[in-house]
Short mmCIF file of C-alpha atoms in Angstrom, two decimals:
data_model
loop_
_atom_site.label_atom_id
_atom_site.label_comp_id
_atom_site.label_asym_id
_atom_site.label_seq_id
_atom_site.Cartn_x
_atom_site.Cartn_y
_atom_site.Cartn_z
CA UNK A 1 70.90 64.55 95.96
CA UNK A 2 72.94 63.89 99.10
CA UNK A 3 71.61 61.67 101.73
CA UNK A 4 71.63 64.84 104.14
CA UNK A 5 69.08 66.92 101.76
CA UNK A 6 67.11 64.16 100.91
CA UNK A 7 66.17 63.51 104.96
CA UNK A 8 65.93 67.40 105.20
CA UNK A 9 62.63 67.51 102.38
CA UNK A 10 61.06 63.91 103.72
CA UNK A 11 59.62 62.50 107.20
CA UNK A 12 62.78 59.94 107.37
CA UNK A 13 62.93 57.73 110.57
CA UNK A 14 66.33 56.31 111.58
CA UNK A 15 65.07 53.21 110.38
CA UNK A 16 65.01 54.45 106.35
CA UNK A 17 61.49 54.93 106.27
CA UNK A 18 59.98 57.45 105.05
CA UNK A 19 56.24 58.80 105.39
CA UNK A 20 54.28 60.08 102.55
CA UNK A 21 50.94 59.35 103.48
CA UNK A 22 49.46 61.33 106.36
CA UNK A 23 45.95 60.60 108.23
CA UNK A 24 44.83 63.83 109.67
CA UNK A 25 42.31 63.65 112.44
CA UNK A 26 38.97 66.34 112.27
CA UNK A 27 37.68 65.86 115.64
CA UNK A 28 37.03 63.06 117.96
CA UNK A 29 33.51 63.21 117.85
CA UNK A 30 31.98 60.17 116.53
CA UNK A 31 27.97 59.49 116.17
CA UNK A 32 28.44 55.57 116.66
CA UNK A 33 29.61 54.08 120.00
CA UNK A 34 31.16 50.76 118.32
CA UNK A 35 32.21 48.43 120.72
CA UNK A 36 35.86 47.72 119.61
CA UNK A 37 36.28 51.76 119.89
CA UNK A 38 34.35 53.20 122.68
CA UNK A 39 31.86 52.59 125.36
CA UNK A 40 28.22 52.85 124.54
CA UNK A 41 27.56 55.81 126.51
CA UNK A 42 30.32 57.67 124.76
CA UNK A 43 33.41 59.45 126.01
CA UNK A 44 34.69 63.12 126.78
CA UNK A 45 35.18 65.52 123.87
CA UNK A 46 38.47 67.44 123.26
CA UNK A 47 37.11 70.71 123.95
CA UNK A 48 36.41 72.48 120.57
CA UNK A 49 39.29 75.42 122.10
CA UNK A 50 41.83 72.29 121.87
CA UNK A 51 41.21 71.49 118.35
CA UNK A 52 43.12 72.56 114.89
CA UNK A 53 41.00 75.31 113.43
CA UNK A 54 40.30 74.58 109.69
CA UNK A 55 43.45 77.31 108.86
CA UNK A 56 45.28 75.09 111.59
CA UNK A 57 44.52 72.05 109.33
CA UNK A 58 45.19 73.60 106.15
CA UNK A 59 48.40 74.97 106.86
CA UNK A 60 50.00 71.95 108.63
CA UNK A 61 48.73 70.04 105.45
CA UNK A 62 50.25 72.25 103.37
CA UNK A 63 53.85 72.34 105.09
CA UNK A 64 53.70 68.26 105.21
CA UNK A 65 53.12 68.35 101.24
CA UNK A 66 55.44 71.16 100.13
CA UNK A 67 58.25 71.10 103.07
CA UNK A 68 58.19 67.24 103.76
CA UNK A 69 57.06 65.19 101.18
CA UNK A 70 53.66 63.80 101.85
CA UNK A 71 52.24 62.51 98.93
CA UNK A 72 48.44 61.25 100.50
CA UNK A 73 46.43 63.09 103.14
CA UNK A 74 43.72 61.04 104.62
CA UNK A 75 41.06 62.91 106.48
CA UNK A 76 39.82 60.58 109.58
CA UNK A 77 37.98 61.20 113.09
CA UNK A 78 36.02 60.54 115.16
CA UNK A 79 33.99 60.62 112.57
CA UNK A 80 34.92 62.91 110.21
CA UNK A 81 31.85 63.95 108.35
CA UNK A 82 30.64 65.84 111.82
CA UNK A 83 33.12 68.26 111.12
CA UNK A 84 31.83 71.38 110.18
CA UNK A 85 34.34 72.63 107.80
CA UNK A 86 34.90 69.91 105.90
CA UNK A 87 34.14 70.30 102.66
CA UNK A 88 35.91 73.62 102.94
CA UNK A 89 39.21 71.65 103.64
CA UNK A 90 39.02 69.70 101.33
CA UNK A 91 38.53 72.32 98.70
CA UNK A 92 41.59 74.22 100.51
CA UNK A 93 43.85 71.04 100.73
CA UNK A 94 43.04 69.78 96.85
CA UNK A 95 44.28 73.52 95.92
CA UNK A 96 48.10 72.71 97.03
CA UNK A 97 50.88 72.41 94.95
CA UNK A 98 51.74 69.85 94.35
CA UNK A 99 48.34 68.31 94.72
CA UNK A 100 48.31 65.34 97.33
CA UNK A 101 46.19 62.32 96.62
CA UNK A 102 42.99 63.02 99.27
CA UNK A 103 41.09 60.50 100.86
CA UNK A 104 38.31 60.06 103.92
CA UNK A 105 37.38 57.49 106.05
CA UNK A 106 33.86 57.40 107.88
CA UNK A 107 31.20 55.42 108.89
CA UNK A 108 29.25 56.74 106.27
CA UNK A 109 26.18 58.34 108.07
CA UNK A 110 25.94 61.92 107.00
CA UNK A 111 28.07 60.59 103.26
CA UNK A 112 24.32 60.43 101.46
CA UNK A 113 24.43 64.26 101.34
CA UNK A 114 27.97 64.93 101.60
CA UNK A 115 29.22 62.32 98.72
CA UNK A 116 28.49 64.86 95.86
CA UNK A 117 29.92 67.91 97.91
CA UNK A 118 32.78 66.60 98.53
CA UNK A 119 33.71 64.44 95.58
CA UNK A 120 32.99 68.21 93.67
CA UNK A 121 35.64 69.59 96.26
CA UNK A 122 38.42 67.47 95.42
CA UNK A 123 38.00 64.49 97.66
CA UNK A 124 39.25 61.63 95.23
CA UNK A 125 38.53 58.02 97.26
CA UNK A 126 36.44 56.97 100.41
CA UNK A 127 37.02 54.38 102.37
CA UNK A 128 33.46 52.87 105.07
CA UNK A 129 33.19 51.09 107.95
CA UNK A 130 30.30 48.32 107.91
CA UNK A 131 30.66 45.74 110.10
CA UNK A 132 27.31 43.84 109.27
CA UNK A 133 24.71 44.25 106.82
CA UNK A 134 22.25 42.98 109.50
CA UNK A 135 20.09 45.85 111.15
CA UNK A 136 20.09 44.01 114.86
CA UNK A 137 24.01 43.00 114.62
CA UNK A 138 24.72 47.00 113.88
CA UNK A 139 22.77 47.86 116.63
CA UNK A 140 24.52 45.60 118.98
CA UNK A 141 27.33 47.04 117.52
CA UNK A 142 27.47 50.50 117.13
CA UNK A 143 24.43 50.91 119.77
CA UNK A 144 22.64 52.88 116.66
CA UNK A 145 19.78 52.20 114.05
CA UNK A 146 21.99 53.75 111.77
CA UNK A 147 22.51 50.67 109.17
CA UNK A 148 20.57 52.17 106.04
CA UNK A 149 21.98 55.57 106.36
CA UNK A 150 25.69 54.09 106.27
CA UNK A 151 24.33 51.83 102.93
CA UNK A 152 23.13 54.80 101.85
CA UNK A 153 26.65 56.52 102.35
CA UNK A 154 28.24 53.67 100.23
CA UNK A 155 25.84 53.91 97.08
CA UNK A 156 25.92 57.98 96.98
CA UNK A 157 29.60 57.47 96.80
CA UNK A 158 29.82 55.63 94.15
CA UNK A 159 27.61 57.54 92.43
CA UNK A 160 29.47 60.34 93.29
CA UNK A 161 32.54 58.71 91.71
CA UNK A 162 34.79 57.86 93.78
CA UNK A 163 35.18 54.33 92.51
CA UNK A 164 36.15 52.01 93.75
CA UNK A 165 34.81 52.39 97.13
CA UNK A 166 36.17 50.74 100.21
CA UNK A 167 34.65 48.89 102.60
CA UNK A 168 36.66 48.63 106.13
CA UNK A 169 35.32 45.45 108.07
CA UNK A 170 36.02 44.64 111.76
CA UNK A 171 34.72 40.87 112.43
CA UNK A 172 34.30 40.32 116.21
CA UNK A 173 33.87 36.45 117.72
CA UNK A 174 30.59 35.22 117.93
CA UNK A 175 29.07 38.66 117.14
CA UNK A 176 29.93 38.95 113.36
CA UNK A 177 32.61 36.77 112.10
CA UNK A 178 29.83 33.94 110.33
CA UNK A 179 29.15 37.58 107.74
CA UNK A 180 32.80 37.24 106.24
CA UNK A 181 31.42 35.53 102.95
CA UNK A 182 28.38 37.82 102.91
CA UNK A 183 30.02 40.93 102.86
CA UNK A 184 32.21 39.55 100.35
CA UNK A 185 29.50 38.91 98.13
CA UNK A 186 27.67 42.02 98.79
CA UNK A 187 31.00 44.11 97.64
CA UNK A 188 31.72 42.18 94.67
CA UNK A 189 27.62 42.85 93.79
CA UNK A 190 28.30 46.57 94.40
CA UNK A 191 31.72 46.83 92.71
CA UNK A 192 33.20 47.75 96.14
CA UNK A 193 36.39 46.52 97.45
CA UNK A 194 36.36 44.95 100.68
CA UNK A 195 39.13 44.91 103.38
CA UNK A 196 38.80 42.80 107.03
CA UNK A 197 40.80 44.40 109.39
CA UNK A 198 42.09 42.64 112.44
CA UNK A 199 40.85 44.21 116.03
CA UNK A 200 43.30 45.78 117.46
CA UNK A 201 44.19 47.33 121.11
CA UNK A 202 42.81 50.47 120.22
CA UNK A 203 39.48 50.40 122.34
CA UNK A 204 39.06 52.92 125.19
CA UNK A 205 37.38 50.26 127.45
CA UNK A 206 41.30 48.63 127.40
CA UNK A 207 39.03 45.00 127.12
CA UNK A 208 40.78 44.06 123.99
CA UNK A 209 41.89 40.23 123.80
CA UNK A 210 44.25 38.39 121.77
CA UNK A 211 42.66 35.14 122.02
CA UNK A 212 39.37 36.74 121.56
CA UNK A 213 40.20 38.38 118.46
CA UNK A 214 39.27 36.78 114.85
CA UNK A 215 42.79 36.60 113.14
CA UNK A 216 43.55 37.05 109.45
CA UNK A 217 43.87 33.42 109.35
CA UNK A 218 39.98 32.40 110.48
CA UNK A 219 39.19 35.72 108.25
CA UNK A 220 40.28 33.65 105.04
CA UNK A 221 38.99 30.45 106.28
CA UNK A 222 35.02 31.94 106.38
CA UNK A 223 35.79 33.29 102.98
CA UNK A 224 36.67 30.24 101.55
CA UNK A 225 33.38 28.13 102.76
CA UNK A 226 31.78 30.26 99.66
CA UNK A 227 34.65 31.46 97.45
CA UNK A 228 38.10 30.50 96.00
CA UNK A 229 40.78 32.87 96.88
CA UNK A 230 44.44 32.58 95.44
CA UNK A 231 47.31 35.25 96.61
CA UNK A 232 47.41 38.36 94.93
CA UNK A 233 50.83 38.46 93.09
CA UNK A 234 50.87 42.20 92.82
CA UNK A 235 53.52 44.63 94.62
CA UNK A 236 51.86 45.46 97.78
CA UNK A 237 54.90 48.20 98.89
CA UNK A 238 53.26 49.71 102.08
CA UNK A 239 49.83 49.40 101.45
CA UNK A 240 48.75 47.80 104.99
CA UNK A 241 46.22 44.81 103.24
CA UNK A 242 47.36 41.96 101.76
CA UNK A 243 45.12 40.91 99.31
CA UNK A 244 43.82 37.93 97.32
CA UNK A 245 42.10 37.32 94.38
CA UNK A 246 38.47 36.12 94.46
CA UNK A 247 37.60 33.17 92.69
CA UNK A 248 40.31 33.87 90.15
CA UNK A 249 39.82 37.72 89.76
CA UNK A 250 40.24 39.95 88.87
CA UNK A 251 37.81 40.99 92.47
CA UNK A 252 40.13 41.31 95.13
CA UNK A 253 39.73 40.89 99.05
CA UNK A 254 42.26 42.56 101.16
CA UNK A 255 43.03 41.67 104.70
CA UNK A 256 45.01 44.13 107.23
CA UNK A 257 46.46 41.28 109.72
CA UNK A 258 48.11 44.29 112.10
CA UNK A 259 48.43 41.66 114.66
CA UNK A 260 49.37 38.42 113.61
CA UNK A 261 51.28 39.79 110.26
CA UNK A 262 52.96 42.84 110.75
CA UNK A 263 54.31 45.33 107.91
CA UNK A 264 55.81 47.73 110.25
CA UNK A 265 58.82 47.36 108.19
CA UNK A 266 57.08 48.95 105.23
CA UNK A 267 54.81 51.55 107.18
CA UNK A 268 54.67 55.04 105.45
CA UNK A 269 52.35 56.84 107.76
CA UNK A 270 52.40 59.93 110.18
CA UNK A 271 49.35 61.17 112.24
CA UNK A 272 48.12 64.44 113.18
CA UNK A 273 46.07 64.02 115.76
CA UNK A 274 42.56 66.69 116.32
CA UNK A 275 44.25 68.54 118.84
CA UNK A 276 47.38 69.12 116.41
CA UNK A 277 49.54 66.02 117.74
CA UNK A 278 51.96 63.78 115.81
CA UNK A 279 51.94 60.15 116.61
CA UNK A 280 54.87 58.21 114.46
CA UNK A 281 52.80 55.26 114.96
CA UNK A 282 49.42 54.11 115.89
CA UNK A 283 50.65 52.90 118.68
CA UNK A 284 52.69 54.87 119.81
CA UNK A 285 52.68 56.29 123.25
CA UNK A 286 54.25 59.22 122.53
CA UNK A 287 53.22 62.70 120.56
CA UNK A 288 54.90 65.91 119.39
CA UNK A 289 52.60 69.03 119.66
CA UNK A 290 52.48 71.32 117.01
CA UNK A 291 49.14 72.94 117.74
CA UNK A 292 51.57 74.61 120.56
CA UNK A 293 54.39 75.45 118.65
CA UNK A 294 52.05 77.09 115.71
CA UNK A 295 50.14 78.96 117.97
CA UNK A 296 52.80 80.40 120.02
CA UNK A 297 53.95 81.83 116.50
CA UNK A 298 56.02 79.26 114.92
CA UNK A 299 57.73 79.64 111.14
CA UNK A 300 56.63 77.14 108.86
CA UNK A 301 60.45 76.00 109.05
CA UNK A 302 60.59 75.43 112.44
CA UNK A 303 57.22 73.43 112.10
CA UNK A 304 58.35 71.11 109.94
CA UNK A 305 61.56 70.85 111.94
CA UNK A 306 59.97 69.48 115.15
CA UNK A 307 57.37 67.56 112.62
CA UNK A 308 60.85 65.80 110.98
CA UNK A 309 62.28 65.44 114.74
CA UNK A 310 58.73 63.57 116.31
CA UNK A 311 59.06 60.72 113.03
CA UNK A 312 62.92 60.57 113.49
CA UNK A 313 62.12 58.88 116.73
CA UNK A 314 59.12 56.56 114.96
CA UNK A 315 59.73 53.08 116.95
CA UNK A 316 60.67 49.58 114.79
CA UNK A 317 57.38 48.35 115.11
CA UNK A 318 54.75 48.56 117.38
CA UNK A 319 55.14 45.21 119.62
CA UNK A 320 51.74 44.09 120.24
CA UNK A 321 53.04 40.95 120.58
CA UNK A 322 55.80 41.59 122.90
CA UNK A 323 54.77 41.00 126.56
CA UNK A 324 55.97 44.72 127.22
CA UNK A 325 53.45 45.59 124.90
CA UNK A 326 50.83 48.69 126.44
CA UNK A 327 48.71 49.69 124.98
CA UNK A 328 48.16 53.15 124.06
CA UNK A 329 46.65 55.81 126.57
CA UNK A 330 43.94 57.45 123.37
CA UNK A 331 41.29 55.10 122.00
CA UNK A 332 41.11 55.44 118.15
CA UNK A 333 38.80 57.77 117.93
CA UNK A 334 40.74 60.04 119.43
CA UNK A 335 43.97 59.19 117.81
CA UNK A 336 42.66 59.29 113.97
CA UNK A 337 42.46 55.86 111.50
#
């Protein structure tokens, strides 16, 4: 295959990269008002008139899998277990051909009753955000009392099985950051794996800090008061964590050091935003609509044209720590995990 008609069936940027794993955004409604994402008393909807209908979702899906080579679809928010159609989708995207590896990220509240649902859809991993396993820390947090119903989340997915689950942690100084070797031990007690994720200027207050945020660095050093962690000498390709084995395995621990240890250089991910925008990046400050194109009557061809076009332009990297660095104008929930 020539270079030219490999770049026309993939989502190539000029950089050689090439996307196969795509994190589509269900709404940017969330039921939690964590701190590092949003104020506590909330923010402004997307109007439900601005967002991708569940056909909207499906087909874009469906031309990013057969037309361009995505190979993962991640369904994300908001939260994206307040989307009414959801299990729906995810019946609808685990019919395509060929079938695309299909994953969700939540925060778990609603996943008690949804778990079997949706594992009985298609829906083949699950990743959770838990931040504490203390009920007055996730309150402080998250400005909820929400902390059983997001354990209970964790346990009806695994019973569900969609082993092994994943556990997303955000510490935050002096709020969180002493729980590093208890949530370690409460995933390797549960079987789940557990990945600390750097804050990151993604919060629609704009307060994020770099020399407030706990680094991957301080991450490992609270793990290793309790536990002995050696590198993990597995391929990690693009997978964003970089992980280490616990106490001589074969647990692992993952850490996603966005900040202070980049893999932009590996990055395999485009976004579709709730509204029906593609961001090349996280951070980028930039989008290509195709809610417009597809509802102004757009072929599937020319959809996956201006889809192949918006990651084309996909930036190097995405220069937090360059002083030119701004950070985007959407907060993550409205921008998709």
């Amino acid at each position: 295959m020539t270079v030219g008609a490999r770049n026309a069936l993939t989502l190539v940027d000029q950089f050689g990269r090439v996307a196969t794993d795509l994190r589509v955004s269900l709404t940017d409604r969330c039921n939690l008002r964590c701190s590092y994402c949003m104020p506590a008393e909330g923010l402004a909807w997307l109007p439900r008139r601005e967002l991708l209908t569940d056909d909207e979702v499906v087909r874009l899906c469906r031309i990013a899998v057969q037309q361009l080579g995505v190979r993962q679809v991640r369904l994300t928010g908001g939260e994206p277990l307040l989307r009414p159609g959801l299990v729906d989708i995810v019946t609808r995207l685990s019919g395509l051909s060929p079938r695309p590896e299909l994953a969700l990220t939540t925060n778990g509240i609603g996943l008690a009753r949804l778990a079997g649902p949706l594992r009985a859809a298609g829906l083949d991993r699950v990743n959770v955000s838990l931040d504490t396993l203390r009920p007055d820390r996730f309150e402080t947090l998250a400005h909820r009392r929400r902390l059983p119903d997001v354990l209970a989340g964790i346990t009806a997915a695994a019973e569900a099985g969609m082993t092994p689950v994943k556990i997303n942690t955000v510490l935050l100084r002096e709020l969180n950051e002493d729980e590093a070797p208890d949530l370690l031990d409460f995933a390797l007690q549960h079987r789940l794996e557990l990945r600390f994720i750097e804050q990151m200027p993604l919060d629609a207050q704009h307060g994020w800090r770099r020399d407030r945020m706990v680094t991957a660095d301080e991450i490992l050093a609270w793990l290793s008061t309790r536990h002995r962690l050696s590198p993990d000498d597995r391929e990690r390709g693009s997978a964003p964590a970089q992980t280490w084995l616990v106490d001589g395995g074969p647990a692992r621990v993952g850490i996603i050091a966005s900040v202070t240890r980049p893999f932009c250089g590996d990055c395999d991910r485009t976004r579709l935003t709730a509204d029906g925008q593609v961001r090349s990046c996280l951070f980028s400050r930039d989008e290509a609509d195709l809610r417009g194109a597809l509802r102004d009557g757009a072929s599937d061809d020319e959809l996956a044209q201006a889809w192949r076009t918006a990651m084309w332009g996909k930036a190097p990297g995405h220069a937090i720590n360059d002083p030119s660095f701004l950070q985007p104008a959407r907060p993550m929930s409205a921008i998709g995990g």
